[in-house]
PDB file of C-alpha atoms in Angstrom:
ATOM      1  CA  UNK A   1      -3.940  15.916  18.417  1.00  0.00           C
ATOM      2  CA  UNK A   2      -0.260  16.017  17.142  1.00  0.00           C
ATOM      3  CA  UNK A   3      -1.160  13.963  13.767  1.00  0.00           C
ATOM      4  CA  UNK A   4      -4.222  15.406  11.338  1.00  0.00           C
ATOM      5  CA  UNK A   5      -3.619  13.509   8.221  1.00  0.00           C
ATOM      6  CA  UNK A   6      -3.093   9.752   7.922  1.00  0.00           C
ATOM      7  CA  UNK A   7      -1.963   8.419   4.850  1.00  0.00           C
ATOM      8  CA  UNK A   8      -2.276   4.279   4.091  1.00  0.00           C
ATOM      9  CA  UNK A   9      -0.494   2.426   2.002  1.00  0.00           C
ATOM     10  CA  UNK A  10      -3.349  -0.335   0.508  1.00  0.00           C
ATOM     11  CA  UNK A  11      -1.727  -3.819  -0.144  1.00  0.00           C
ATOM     12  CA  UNK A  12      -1.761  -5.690   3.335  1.00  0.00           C
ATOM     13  CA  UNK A  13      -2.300  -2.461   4.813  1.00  0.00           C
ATOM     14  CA  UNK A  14      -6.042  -1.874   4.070  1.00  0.00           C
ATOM     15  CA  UNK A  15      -7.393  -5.318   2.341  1.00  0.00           C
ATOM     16  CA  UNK A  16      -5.157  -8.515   2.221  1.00  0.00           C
ATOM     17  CA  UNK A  17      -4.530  -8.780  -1.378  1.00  0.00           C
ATOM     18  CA  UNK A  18      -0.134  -9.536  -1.163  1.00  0.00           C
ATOM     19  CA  UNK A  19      -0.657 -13.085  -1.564  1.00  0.00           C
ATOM     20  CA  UNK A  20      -3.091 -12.906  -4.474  1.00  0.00           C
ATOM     21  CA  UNK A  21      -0.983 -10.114  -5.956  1.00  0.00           C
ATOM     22  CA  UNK A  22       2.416 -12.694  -5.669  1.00  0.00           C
ATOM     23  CA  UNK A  23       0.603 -15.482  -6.681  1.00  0.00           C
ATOM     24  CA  UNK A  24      -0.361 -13.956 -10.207  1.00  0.00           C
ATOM     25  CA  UNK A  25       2.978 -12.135 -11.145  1.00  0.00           C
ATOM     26  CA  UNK A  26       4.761 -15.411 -10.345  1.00  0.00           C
ATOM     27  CA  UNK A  27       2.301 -17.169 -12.440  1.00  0.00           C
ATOM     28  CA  UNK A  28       2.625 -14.671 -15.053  1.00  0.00           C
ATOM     29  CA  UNK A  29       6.127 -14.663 -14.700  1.00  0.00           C
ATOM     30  CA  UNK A  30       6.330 -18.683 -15.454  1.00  0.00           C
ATOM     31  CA  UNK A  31       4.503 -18.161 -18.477  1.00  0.00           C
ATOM     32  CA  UNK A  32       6.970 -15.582 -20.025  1.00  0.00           C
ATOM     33  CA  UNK A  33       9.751 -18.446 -18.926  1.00  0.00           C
ATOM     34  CA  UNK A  34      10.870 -16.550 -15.837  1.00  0.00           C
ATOM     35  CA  UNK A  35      10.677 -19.224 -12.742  1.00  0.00           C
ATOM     36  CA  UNK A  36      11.855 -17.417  -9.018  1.00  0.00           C
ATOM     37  CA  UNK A  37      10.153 -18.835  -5.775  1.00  0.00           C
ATOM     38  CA  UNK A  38       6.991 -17.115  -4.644  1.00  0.00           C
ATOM     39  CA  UNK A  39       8.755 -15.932  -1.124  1.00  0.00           C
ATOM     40  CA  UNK A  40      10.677 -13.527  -3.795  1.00  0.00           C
ATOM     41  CA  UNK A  41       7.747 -11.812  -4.819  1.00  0.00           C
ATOM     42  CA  UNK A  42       6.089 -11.590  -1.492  1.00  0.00           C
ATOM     43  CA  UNK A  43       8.491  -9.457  -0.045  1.00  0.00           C
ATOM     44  CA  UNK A  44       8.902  -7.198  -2.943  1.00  0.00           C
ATOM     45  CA  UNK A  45       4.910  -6.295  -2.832  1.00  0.00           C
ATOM     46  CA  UNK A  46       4.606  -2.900  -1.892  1.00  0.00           C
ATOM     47  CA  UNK A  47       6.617  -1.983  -5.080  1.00  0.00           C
ATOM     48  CA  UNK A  48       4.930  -1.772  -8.550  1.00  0.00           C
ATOM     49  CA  UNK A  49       4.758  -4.861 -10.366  1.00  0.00           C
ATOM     50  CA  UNK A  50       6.280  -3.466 -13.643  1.00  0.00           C
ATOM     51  CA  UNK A  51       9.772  -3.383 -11.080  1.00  0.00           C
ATOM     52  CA  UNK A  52       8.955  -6.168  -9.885  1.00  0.00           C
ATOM     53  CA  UNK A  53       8.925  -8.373 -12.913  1.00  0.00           C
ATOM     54  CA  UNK A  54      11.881  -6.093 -14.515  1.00  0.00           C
ATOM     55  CA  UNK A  55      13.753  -6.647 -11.820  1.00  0.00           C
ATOM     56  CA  UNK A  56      13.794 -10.638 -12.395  1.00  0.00           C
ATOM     57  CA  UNK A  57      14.108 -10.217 -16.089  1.00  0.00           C
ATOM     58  CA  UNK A  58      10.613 -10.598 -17.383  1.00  0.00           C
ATOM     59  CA  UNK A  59      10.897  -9.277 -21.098  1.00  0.00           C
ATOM     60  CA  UNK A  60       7.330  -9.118 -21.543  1.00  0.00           C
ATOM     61  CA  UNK A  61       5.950  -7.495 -18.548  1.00  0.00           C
ATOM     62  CA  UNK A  62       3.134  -5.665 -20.253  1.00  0.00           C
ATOM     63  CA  UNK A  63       1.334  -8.843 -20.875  1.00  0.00           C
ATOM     64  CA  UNK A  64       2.144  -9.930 -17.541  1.00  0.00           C
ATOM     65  CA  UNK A  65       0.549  -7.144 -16.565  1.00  0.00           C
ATOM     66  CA  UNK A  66      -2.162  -7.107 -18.331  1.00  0.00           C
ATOM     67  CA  UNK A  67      -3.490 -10.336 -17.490  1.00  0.00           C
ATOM     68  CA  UNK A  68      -2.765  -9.901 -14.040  1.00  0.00           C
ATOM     69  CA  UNK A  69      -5.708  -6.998 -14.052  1.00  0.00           C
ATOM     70  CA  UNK A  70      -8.070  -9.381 -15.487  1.00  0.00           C
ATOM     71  CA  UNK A  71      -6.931 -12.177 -12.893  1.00  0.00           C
ATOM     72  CA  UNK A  72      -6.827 -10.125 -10.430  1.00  0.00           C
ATOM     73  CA  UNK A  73     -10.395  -9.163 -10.940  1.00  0.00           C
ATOM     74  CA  UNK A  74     -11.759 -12.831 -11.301  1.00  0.00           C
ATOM     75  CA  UNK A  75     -10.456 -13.723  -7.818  1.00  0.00           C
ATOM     76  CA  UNK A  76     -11.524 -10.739  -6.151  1.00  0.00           C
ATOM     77  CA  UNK A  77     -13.407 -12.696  -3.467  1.00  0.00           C
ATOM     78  CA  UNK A  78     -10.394 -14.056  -2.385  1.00  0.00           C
ATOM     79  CA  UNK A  79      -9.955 -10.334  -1.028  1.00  0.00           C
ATOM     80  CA  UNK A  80     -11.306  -8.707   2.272  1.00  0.00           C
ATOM     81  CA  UNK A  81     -10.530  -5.716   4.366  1.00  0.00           C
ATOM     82  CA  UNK A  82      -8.507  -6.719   7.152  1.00  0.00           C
ATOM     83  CA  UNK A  83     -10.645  -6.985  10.563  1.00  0.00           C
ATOM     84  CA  UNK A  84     -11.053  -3.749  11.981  1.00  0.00           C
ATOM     85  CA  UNK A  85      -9.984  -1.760   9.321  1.00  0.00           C
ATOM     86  CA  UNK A  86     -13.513  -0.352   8.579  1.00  0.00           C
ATOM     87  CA  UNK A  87     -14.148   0.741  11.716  1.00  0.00           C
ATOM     88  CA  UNK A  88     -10.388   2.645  12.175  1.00  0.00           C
ATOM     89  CA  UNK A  89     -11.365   4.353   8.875  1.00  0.00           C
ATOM     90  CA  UNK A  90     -14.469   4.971  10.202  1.00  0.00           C
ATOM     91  CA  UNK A  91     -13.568   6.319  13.546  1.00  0.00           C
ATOM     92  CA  UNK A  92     -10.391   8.341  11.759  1.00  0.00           C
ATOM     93  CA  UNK A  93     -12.773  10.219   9.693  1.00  0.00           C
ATOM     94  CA  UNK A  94     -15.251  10.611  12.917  1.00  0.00           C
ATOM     95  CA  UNK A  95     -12.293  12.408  14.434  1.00  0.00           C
ATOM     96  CA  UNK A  96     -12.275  14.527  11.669  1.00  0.00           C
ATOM     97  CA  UNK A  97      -9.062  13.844  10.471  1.00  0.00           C
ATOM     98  CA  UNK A  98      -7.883  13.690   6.734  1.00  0.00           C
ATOM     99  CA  UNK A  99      -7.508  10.400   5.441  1.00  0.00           C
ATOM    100  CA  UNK A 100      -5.922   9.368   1.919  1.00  0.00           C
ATOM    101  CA  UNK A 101      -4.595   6.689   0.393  1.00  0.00           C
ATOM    102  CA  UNK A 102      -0.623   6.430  -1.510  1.00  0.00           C
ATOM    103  CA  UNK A 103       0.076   3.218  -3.412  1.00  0.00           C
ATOM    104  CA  UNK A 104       2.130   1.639  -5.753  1.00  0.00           C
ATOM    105  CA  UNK A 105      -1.111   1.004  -8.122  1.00  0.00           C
ATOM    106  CA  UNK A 106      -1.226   3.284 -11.040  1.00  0.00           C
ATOM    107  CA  UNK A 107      -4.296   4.761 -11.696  1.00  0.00           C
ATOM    108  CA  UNK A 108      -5.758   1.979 -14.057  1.00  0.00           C
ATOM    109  CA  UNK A 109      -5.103  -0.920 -11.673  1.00  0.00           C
ATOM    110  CA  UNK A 110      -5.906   1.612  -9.022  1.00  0.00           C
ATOM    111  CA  UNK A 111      -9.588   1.669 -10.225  1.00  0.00           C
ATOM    112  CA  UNK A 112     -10.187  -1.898 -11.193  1.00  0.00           C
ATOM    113  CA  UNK A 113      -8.386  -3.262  -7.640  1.00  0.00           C
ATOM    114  CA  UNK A 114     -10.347  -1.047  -5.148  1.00  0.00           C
ATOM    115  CA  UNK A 115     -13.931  -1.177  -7.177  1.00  0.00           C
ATOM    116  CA  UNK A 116     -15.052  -3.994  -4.557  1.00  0.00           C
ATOM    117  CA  UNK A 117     -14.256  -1.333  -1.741  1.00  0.00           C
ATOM    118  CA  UNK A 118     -15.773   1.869  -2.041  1.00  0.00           C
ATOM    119  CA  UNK A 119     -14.186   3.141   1.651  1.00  0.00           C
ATOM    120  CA  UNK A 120     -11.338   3.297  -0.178  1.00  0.00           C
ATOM    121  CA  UNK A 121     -12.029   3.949  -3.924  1.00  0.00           C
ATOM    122  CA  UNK A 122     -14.321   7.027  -2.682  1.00  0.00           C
ATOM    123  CA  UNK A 123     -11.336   8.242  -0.606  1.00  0.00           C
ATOM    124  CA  UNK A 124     -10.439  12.439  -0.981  1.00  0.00           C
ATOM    125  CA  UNK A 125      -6.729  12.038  -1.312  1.00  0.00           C
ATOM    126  CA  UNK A 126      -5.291   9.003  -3.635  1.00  0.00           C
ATOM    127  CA  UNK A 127      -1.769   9.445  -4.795  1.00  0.00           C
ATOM    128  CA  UNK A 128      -0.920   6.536  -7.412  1.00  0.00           C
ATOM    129  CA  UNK A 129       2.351   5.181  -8.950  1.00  0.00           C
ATOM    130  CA  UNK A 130       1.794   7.146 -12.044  1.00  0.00           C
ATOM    131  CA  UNK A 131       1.428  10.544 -10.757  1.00  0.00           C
ATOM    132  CA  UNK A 132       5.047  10.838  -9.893  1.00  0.00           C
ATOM    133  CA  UNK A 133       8.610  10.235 -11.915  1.00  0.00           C
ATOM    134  CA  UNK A 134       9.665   7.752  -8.978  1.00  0.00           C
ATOM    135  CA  UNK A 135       7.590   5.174  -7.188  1.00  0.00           C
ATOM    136  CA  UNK A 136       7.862   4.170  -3.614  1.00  0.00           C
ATOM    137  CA  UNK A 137      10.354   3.257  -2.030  1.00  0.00           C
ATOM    138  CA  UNK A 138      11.453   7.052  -3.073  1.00  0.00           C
ATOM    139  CA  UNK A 139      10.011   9.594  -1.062  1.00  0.00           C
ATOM    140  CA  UNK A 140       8.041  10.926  -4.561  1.00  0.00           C
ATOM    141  CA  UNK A 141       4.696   9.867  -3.670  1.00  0.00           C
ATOM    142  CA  UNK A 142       3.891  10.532  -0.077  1.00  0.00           C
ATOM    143  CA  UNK A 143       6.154  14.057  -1.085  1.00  0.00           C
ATOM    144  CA  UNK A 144       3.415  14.918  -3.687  1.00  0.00           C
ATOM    145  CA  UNK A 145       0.259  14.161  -1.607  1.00  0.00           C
ATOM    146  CA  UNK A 146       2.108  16.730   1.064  1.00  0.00           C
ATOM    147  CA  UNK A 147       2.226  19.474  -1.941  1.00  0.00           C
ATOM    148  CA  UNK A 148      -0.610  18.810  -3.852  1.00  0.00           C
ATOM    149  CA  UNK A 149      -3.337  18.823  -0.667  1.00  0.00           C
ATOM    150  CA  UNK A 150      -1.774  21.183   1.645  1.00  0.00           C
ATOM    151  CA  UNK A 151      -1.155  18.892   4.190  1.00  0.00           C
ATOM    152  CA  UNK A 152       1.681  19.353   6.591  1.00  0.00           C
ATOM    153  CA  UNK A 153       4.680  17.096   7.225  1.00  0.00           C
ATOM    154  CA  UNK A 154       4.691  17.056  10.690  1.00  0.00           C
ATOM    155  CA  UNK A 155       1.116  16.161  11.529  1.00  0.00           C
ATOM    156  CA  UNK A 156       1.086  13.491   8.840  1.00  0.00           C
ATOM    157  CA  UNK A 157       1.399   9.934   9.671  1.00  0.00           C
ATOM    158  CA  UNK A 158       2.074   6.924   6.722  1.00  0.00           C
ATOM    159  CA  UNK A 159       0.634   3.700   7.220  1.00  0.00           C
ATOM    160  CA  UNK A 160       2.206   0.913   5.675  1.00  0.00           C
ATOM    161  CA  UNK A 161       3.133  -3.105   6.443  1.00  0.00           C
ATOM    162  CA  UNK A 162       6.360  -3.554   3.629  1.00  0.00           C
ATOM    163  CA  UNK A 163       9.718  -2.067   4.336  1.00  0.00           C
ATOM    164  CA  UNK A 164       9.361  -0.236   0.823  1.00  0.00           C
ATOM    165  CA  UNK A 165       6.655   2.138   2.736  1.00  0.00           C
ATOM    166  CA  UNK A 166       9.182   2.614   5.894  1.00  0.00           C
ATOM    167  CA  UNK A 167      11.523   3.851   3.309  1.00  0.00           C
ATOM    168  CA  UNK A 168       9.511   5.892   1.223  1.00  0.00           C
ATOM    169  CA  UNK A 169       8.103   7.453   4.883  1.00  0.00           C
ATOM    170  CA  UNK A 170      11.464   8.058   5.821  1.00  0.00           C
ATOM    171  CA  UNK A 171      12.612   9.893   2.645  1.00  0.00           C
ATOM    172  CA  UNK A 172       9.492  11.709   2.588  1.00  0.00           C
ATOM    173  CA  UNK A 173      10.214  13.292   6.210  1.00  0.00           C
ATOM    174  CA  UNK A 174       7.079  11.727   7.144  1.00  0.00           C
ATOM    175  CA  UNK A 175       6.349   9.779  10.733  1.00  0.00           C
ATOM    176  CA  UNK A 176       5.948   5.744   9.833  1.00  0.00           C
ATOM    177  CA  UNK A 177       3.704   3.386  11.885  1.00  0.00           C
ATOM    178  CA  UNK A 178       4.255  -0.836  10.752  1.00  0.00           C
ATOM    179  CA  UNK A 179       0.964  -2.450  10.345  1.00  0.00           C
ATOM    180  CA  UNK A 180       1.899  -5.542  11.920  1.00  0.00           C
ATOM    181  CA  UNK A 181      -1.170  -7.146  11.283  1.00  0.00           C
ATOM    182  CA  UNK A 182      -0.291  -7.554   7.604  1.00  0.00           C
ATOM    183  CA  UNK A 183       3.760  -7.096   7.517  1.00  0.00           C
ATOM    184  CA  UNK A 184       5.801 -10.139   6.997  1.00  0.00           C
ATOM    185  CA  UNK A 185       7.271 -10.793  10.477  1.00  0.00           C
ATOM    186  CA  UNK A 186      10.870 -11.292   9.876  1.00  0.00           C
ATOM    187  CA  UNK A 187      11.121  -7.527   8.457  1.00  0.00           C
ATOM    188  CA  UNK A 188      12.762  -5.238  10.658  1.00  0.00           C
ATOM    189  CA  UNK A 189      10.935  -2.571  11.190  1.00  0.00           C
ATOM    190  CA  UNK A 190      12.665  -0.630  14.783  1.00  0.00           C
ATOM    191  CA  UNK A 191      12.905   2.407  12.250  1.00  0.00           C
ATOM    192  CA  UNK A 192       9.439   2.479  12.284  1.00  0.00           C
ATOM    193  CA  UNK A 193       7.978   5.987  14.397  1.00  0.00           C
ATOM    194  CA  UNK A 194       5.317   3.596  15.870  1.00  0.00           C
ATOM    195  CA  UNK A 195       3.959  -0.441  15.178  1.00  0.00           C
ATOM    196  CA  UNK A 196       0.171  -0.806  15.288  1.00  0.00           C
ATOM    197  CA  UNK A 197      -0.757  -4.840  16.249  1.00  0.00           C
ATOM    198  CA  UNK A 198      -3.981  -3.742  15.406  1.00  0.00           C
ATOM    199  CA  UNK A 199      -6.092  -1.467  12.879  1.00  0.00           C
ATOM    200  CA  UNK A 200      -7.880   0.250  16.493  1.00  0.00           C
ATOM    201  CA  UNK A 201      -3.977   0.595  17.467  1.00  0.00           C
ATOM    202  CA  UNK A 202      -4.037   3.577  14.654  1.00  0.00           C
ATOM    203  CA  UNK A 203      -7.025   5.237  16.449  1.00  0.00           C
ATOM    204  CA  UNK A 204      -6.168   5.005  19.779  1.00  0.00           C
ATOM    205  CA  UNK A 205      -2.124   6.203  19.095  1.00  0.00           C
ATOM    206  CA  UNK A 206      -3.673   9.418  17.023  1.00  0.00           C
ATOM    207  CA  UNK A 207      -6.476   9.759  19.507  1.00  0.00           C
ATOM    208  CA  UNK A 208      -3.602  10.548  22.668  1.00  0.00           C
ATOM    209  CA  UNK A 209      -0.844  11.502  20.908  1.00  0.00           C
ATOM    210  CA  UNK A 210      -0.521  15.255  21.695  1.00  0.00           C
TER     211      UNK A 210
END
């Protein structure tokens, strides 16, 4: 097989949480006096939310923040893996291939987010926001999970649904596949290496690719 490690990204990629994750820094935004329309913050997910609520001026971010985690965590059956994307895990690590996880989370959101899904929390290889100077879009993250577990560039593959992981793949030197099943559909993604419609997609592209 020409790929041996696959990478995801986890927000609309893995469990479809963007929505939920909009909804509450907007919210949390209006509270600190900062109004922009929700379709602003949906296509920014992908990034961390500290850049996110910088970037439209939110002065007190941290509390944003930090009541996001405990909102977050009260409307966590809201959340769900996308069909299908137990199985692909499942049938990615039945092919014996390394599977990991790079994300804009830091470590402490990181923890509290995925607690509901232990596929993911129990996961070998989880590169978070904080672990590295730069987050995604910059190359940084997926860079790091290269060096720090051996894994080489060319037979790694990032999974990802914002534009924000096609850029980070591409700075990286990494191959990109679009989940489509959780990107916004007016983002370009023809850059992208591959697009997956579906989670099996992933298996069955790594499974013949040679």
């Amino acid at each position: 097989m020409k790929y041996q490690n696959i990478l995801f990204d986890i927000d609309n990629t893995l469990i479809n949480s963007a929505d939920l994750i909009a909804k509450l820094l907007k919210e949390g935004a209006v509270r600190e006096g900062v109004d922009m329309p929700i379709e602003e913050y949906r296509k920014r997910i992908g990034q961390p939310g500290e850049m996110i609520l910088r970037e439209f001026g939110v002065q007190n971010w941290q509390n944003v923040l930090a009541r996001y985690l405990i909102e977050f965590n009260e409307n966590m059956n809201e959340i769900t893996y996308f069909v299908g994307v137990e199985q692909m895990l499942d049938d990615l690590l039945a092919m014996n291939l390394t599977v990991g996880v790079v994300t804009s989370k830091d470590r402490v959101q990181f923890d509290k987010e995925v607690s509901h899904f232990p596929i993911i929390a129990k996961m070998p290889i989880v590169t978070t926001a904080d672990l590295t100077k730069n987050p995604k879009p910059s190359g940084e993250p997926i860079t790091y999970t290269l060096e720090r577990f051996n894994l080489a560039r060319e037979r790694t593959l990032y999974v990802g649904d914002s534009i924000f992981d096609m850029q980070a793949s591409k700075n990286a030197g990494v191959d990109f596949v679009v989940a489509k099943w959780g990107a916004l559909p007016n983002v370009d993604f023809n850059n992208a290496k591959y697009q997956a419609k579906t989670p099996n997609d992933i298996v069955e592209s790594v499974k013949y690719l040679v």
